[in-house]
The first five atom37 places (N, CA, C, CB, O) and aatype in JSON, in Angstrom:
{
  "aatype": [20, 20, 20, 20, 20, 20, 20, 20, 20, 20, 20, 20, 20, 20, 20, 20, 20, 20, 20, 20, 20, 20, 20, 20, 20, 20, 20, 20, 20, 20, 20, 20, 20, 20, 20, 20, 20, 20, 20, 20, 20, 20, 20, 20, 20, 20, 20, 20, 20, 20, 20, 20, 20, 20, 20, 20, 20, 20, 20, 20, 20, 20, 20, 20, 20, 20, 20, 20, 20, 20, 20, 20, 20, 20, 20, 20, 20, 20, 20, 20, 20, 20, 20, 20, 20, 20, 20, 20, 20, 20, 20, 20, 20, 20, 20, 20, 20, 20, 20, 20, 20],
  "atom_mask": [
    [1, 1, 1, 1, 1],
    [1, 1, 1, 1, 1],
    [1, 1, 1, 1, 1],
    [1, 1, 1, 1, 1],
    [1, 1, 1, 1, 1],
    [1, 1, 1, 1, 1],
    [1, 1, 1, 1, 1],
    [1, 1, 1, 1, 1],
    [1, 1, 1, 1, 1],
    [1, 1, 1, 1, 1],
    [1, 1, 1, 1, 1],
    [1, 1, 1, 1, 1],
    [1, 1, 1, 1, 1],
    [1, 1, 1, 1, 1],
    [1, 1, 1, 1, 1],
    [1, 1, 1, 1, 1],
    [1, 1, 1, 1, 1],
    [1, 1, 1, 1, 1],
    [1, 1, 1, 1, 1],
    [1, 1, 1, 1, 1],
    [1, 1, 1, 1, 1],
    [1, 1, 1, 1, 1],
    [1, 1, 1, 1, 1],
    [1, 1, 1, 1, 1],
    [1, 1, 1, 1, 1],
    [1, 1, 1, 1, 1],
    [1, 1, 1, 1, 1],
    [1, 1, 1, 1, 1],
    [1, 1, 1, 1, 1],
    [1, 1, 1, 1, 1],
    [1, 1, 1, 1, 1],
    [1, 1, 1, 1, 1],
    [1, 1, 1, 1, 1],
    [1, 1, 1, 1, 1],
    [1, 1, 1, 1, 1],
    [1, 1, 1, 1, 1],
    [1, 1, 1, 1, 1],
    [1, 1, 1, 1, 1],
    [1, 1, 1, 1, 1],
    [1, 1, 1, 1, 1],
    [1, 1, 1, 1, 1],
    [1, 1, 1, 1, 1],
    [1, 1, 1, 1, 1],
    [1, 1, 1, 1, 1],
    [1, 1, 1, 1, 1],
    [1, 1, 1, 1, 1],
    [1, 1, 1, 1, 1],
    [1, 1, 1, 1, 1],
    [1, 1, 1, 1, 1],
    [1, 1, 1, 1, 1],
    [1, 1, 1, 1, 1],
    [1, 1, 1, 1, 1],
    [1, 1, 1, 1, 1],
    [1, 1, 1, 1, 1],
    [1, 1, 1, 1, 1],
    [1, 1, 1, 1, 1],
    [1, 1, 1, 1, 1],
    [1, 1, 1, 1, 1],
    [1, 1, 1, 1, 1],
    [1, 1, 1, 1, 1],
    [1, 1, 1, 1, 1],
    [1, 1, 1, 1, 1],
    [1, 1, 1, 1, 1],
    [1, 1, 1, 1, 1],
    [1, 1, 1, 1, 1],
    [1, 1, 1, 1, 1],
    [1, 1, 1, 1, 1],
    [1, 1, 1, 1, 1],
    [1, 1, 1, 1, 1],
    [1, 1, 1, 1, 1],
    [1, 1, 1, 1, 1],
    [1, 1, 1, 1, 1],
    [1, 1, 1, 1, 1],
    [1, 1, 1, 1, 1],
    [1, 1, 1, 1, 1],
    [1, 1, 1, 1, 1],
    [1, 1, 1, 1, 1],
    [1, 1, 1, 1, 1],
    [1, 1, 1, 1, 1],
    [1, 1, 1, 1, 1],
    [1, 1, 1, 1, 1],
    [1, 1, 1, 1, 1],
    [1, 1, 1, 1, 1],
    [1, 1, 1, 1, 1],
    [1, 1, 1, 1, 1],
    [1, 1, 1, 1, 1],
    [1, 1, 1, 1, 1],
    [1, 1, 1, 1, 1],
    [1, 1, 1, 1, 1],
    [1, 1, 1, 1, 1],
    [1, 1, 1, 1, 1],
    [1, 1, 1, 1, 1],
    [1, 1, 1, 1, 1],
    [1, 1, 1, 1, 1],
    [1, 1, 1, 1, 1],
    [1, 1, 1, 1, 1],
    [1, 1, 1, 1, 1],
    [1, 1, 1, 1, 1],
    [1, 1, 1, 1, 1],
    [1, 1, 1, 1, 1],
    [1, 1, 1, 1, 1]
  ],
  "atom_positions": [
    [[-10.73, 2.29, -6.98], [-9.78, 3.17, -7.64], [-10.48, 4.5, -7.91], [-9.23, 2.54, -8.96], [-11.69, 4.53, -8.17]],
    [[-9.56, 5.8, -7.82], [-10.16, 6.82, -7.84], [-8.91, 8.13, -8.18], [-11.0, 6.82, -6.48], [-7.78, 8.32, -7.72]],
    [[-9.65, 8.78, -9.06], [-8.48, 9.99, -9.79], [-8.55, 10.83, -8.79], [-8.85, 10.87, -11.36], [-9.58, 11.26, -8.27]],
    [[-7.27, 11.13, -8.45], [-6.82, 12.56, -7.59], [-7.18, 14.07, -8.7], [-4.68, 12.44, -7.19], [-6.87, 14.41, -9.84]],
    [[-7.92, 14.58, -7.7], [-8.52, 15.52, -8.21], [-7.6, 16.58, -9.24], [-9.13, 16.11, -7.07], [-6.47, 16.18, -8.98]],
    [[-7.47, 17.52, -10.09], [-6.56, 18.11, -10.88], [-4.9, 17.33, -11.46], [-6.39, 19.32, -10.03], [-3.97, 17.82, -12.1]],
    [[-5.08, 16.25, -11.01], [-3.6, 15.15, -11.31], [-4.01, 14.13, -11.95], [-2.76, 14.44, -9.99], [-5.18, 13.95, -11.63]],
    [[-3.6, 13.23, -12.83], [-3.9, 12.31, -13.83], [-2.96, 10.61, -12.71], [-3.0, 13.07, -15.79], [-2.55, 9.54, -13.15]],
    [[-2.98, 11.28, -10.98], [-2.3, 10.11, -10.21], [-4.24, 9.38, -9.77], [-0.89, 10.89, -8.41], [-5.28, 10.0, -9.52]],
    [[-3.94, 7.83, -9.87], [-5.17, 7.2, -9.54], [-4.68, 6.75, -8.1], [-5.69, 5.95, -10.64], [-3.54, 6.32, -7.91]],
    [[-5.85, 6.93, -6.84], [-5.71, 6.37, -5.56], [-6.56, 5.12, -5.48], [-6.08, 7.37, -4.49], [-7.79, 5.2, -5.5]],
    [[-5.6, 3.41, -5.35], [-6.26, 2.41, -4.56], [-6.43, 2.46, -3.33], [-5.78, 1.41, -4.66], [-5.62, 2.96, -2.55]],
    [[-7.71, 1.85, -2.95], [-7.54, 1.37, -1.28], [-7.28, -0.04, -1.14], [-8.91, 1.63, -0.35], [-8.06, -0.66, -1.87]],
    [[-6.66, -0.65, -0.62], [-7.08, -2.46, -0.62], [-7.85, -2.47, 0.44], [-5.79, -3.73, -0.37], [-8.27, -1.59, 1.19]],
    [[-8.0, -3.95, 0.35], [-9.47, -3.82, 1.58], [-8.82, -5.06, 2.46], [-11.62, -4.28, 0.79], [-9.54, -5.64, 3.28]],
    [[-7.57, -5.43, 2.27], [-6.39, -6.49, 3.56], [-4.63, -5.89, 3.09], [-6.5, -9.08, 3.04], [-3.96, -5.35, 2.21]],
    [[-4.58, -6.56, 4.67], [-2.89, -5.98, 4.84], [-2.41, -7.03, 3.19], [-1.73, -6.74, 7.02], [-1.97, -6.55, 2.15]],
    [[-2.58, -7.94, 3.36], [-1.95, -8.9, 2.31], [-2.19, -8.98, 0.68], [-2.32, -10.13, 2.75], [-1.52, -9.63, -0.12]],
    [[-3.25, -8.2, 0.44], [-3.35, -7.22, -0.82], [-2.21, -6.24, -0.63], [-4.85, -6.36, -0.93], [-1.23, -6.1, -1.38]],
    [[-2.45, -5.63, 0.38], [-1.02, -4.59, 0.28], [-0.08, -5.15, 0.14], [-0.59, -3.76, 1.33], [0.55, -4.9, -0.89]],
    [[0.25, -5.74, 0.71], [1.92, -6.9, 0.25], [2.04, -6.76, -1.14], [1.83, -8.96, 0.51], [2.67, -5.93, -1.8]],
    [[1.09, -8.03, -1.58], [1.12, -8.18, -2.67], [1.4, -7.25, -3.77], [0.29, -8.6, -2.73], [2.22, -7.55, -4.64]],
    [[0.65, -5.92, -3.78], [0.58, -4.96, -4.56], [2.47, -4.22, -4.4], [-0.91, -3.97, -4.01], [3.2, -3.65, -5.21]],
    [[2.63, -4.63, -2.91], [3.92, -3.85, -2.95], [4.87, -4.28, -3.11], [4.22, -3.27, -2.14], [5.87, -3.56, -3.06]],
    [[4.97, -5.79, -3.38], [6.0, -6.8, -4.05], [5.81, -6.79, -5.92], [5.59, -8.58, -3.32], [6.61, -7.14, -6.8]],
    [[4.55, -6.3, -6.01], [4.66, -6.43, -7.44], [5.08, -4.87, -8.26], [3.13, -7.06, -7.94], [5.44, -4.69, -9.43]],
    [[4.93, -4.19, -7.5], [4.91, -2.26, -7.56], [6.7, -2.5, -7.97], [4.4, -0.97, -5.37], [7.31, -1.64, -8.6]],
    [[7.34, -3.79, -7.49], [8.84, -3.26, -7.56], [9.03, -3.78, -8.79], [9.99, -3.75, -6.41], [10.22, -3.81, -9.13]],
    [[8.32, -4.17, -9.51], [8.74, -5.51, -10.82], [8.04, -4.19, -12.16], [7.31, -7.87, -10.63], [6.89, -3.81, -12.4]],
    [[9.54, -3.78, -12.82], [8.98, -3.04, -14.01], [7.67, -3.38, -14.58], [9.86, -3.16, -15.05], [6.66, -2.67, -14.54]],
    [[7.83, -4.89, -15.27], [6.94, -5.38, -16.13], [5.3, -5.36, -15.53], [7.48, -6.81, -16.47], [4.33, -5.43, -16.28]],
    [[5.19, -5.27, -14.13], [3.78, -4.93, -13.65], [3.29, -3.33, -13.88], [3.74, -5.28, -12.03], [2.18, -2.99, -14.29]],
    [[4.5, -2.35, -13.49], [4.07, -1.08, -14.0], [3.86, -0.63, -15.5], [4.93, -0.3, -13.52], [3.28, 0.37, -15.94]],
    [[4.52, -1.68, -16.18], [4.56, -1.06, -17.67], [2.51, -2.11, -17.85], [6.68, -1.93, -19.13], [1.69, -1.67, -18.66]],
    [[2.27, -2.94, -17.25], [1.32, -3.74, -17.56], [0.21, -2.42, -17.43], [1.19, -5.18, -16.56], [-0.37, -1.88, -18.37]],
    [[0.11, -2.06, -15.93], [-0.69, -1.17, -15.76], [-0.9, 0.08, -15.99], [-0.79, -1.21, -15.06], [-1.8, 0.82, -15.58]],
    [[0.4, 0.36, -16.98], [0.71, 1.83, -17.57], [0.93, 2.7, -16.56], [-0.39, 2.45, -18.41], [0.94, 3.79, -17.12]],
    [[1.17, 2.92, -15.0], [1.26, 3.97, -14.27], [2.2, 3.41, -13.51], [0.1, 4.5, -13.67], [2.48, 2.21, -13.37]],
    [[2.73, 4.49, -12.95], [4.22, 4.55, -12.2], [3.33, 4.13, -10.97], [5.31, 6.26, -12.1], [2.21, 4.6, -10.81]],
    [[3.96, 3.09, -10.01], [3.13, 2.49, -8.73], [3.78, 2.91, -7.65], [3.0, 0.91, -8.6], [4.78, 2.23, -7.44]],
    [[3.53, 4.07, -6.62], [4.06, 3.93, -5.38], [3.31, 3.64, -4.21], [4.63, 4.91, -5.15], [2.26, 4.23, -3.96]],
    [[3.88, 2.59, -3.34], [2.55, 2.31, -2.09], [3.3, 3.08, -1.08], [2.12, 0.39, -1.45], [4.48, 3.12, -0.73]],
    [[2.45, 3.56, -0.8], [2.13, 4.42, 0.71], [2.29, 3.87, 2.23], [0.64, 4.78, 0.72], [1.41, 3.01, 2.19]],
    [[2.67, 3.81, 3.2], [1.97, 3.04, 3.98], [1.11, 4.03, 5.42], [3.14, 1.86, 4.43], [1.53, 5.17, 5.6]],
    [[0.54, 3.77, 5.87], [0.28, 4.29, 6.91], [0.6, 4.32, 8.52], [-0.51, 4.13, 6.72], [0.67, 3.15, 8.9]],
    [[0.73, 4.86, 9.15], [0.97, 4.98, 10.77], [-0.56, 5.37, 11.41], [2.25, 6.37, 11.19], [-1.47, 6.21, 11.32]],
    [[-0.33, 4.65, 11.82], [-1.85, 5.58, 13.19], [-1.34, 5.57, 14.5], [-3.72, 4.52, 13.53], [-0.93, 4.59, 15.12]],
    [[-1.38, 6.92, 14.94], [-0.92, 7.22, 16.52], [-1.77, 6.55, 17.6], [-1.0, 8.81, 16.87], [-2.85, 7.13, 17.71]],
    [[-1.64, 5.64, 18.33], [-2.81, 5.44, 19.6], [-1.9, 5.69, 21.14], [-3.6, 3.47, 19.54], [-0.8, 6.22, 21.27]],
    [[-2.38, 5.38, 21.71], [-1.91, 5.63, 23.28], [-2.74, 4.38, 24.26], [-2.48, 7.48, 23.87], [-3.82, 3.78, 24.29]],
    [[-1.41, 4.46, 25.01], [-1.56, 3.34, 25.55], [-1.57, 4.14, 27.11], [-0.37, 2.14, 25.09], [-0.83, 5.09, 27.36]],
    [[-2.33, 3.69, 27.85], [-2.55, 4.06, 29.37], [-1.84, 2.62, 30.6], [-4.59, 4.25, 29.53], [-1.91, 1.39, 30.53]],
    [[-1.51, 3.1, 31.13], [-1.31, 2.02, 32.53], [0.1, 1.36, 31.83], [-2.93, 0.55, 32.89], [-0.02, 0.14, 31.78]],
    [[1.13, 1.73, 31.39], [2.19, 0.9, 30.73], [3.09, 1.26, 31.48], [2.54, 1.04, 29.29], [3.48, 2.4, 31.75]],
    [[3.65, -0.34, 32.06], [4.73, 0.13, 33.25], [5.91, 0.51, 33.02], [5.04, -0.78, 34.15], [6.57, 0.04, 32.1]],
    [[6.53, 1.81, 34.17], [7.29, 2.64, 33.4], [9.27, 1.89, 33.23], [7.06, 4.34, 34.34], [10.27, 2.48, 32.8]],
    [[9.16, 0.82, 33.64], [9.98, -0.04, 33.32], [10.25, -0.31, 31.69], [9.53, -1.11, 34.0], [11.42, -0.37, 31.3]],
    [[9.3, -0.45, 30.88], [9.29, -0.35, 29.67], [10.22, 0.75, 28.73], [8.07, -0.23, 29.55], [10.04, 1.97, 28.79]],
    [[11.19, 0.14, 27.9], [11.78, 1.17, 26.67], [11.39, 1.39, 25.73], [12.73, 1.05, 26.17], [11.7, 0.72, 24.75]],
    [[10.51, 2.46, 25.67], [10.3, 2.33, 24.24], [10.98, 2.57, 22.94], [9.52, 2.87, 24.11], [10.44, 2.71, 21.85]],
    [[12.62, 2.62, 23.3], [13.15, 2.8, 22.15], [14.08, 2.05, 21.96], [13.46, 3.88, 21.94], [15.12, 2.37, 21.38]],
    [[13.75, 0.66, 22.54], [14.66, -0.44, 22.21], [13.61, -1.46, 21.88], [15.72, -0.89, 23.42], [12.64, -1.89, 22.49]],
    [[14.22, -1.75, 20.51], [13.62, -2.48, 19.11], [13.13, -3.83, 19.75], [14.92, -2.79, 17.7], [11.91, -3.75, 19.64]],
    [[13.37, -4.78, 20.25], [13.26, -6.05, 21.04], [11.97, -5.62, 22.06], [14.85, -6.47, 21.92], [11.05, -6.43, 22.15]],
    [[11.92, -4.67, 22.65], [10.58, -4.46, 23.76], [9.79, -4.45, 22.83], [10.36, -3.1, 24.8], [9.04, -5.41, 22.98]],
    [[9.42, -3.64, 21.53], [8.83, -3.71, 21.21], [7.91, -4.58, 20.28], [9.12, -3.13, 21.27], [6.7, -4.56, 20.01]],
    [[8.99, -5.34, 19.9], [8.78, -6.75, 19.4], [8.32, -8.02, 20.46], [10.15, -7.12, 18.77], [7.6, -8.97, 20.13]],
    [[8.82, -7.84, 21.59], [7.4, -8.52, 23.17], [6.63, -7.8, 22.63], [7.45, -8.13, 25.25], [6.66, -8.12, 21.44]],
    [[5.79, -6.85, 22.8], [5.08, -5.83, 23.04], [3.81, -6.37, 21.73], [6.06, -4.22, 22.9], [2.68, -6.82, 21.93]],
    [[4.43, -6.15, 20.55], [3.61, -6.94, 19.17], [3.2, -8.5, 19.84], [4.92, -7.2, 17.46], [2.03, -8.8, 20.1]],
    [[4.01, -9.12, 20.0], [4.02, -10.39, 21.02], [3.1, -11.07, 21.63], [4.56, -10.2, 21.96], [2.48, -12.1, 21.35]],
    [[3.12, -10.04, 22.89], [2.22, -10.03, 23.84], [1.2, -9.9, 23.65], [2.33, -9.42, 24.53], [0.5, -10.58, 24.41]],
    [[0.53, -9.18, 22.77], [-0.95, -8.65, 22.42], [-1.22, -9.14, 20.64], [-1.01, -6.61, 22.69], [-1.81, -8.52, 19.76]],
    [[-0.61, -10.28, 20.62], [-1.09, -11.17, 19.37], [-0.82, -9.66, 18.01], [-3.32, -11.91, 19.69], [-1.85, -9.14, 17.59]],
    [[-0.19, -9.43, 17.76], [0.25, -8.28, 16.66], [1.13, -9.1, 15.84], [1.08, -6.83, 17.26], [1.76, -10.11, 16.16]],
    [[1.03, -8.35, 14.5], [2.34, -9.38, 13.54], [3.71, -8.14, 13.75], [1.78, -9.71, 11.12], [3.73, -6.96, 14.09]],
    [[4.76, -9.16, 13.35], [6.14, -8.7, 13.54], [6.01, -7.07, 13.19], [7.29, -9.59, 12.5], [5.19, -6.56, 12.43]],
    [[6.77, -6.6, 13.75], [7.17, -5.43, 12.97], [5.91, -3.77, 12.46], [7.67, -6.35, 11.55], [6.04, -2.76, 11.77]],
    [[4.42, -4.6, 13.61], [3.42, -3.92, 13.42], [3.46, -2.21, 13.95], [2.45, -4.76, 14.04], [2.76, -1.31, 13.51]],
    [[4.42, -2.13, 14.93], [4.82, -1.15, 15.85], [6.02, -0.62, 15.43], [4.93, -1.63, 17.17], [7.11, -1.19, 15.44]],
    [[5.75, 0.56, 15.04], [6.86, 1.3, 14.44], [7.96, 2.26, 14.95], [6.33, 1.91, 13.68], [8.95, 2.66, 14.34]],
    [[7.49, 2.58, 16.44], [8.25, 3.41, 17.34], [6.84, 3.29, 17.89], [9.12, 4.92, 16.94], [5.69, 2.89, 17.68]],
    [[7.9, 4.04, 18.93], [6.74, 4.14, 20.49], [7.68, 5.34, 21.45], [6.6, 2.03, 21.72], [8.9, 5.26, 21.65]],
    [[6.83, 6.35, 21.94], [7.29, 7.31, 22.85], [6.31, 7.38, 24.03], [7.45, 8.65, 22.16], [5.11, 7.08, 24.01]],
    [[6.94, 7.77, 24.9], [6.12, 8.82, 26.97], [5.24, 9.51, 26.4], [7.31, 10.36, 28.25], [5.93, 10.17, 25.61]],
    [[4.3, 9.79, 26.27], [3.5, 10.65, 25.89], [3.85, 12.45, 26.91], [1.95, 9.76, 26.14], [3.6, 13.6, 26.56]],
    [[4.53, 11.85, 28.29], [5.19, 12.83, 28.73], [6.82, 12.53, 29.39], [4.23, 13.38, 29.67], [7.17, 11.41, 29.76]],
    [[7.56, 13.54, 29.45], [8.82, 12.91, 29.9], [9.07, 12.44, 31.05], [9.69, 13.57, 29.78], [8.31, 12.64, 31.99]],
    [[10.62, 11.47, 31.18], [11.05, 11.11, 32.24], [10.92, 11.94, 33.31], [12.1, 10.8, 32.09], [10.62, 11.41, 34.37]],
    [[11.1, 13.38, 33.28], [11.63, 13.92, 33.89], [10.49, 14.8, 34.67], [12.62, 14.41, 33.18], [10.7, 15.46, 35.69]],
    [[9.17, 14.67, 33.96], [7.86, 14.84, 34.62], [7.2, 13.79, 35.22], [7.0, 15.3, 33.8], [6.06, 14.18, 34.95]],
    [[7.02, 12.69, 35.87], [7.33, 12.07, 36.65], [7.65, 12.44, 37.64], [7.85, 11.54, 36.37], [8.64, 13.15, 37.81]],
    [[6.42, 11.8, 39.05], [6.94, 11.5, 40.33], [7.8, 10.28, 40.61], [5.9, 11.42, 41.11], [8.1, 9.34, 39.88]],
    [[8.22, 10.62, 42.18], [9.28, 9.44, 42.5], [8.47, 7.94, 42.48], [10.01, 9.71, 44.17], [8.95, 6.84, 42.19]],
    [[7.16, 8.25, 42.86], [6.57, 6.97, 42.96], [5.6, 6.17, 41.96], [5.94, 7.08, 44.02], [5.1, 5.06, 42.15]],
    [[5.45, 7.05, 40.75], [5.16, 6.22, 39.87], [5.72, 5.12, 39.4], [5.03, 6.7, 39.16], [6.93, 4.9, 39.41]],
    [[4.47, 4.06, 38.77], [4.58, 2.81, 38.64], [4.09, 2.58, 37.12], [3.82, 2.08, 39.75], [4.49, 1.58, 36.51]],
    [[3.19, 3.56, 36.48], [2.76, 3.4, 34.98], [2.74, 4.42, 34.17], [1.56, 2.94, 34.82], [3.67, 4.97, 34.76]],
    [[2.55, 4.98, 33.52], [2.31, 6.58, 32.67], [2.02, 5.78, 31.21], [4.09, 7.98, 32.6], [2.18, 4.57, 31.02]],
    [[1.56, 6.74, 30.24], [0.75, 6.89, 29.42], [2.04, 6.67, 27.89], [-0.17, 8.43, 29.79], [3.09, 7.3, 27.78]],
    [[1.61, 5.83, 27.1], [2.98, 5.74, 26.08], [1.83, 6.33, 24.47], [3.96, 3.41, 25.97], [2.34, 6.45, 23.36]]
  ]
}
């Protein structure tokens, strides 16, 4: 735990996804914020990565691919939050087979 600099807001880190749960199932229950005296909001994070060689058969904006996709590569539900081409359809040759997501 650590005070945000000129603000009287304190920043946790947890150190597992399932501390975060936890903290964010209890963040909704008055009686835990009045326990800890501070208003609780959890945060969550995104991290951008890129994926190379992903065949261009793939949607990435239909909810179910991406749920294979978590699937396929041992991920929990719902780990993948959107997914885009890193370039468009429409840049693309006729004979590509993979591009970059």
């Amino acid at each position: 735990v650590s005070k945000l600099r000129n603000s009287n807001h304190l920043l946790t880190e947890l150190n597992s996804a399932e501390a975060a749960l936890w903290l964010q199932k209890a963040a909704q229950t008055i009686p835990f914020e009045m326990e800890v005296k501070h208003a609780i909001r959890v945060a969550s994070r995104d991290n951008e990565i890129i994926l190379h060689f992903v065949p261009i058969t793939f949607e990435p904006d239909d909810l179910e691919e991406l749920r294979k996709l978590e699937s396929a590569n041992g991920l929990p539900t719902c780990s993948i939050s959107k997914a885009r081409w890193a370039k468009s359809k429409q840049n693309r040759s006729t004979t590509q087979k993979v591009a970059s997501l």
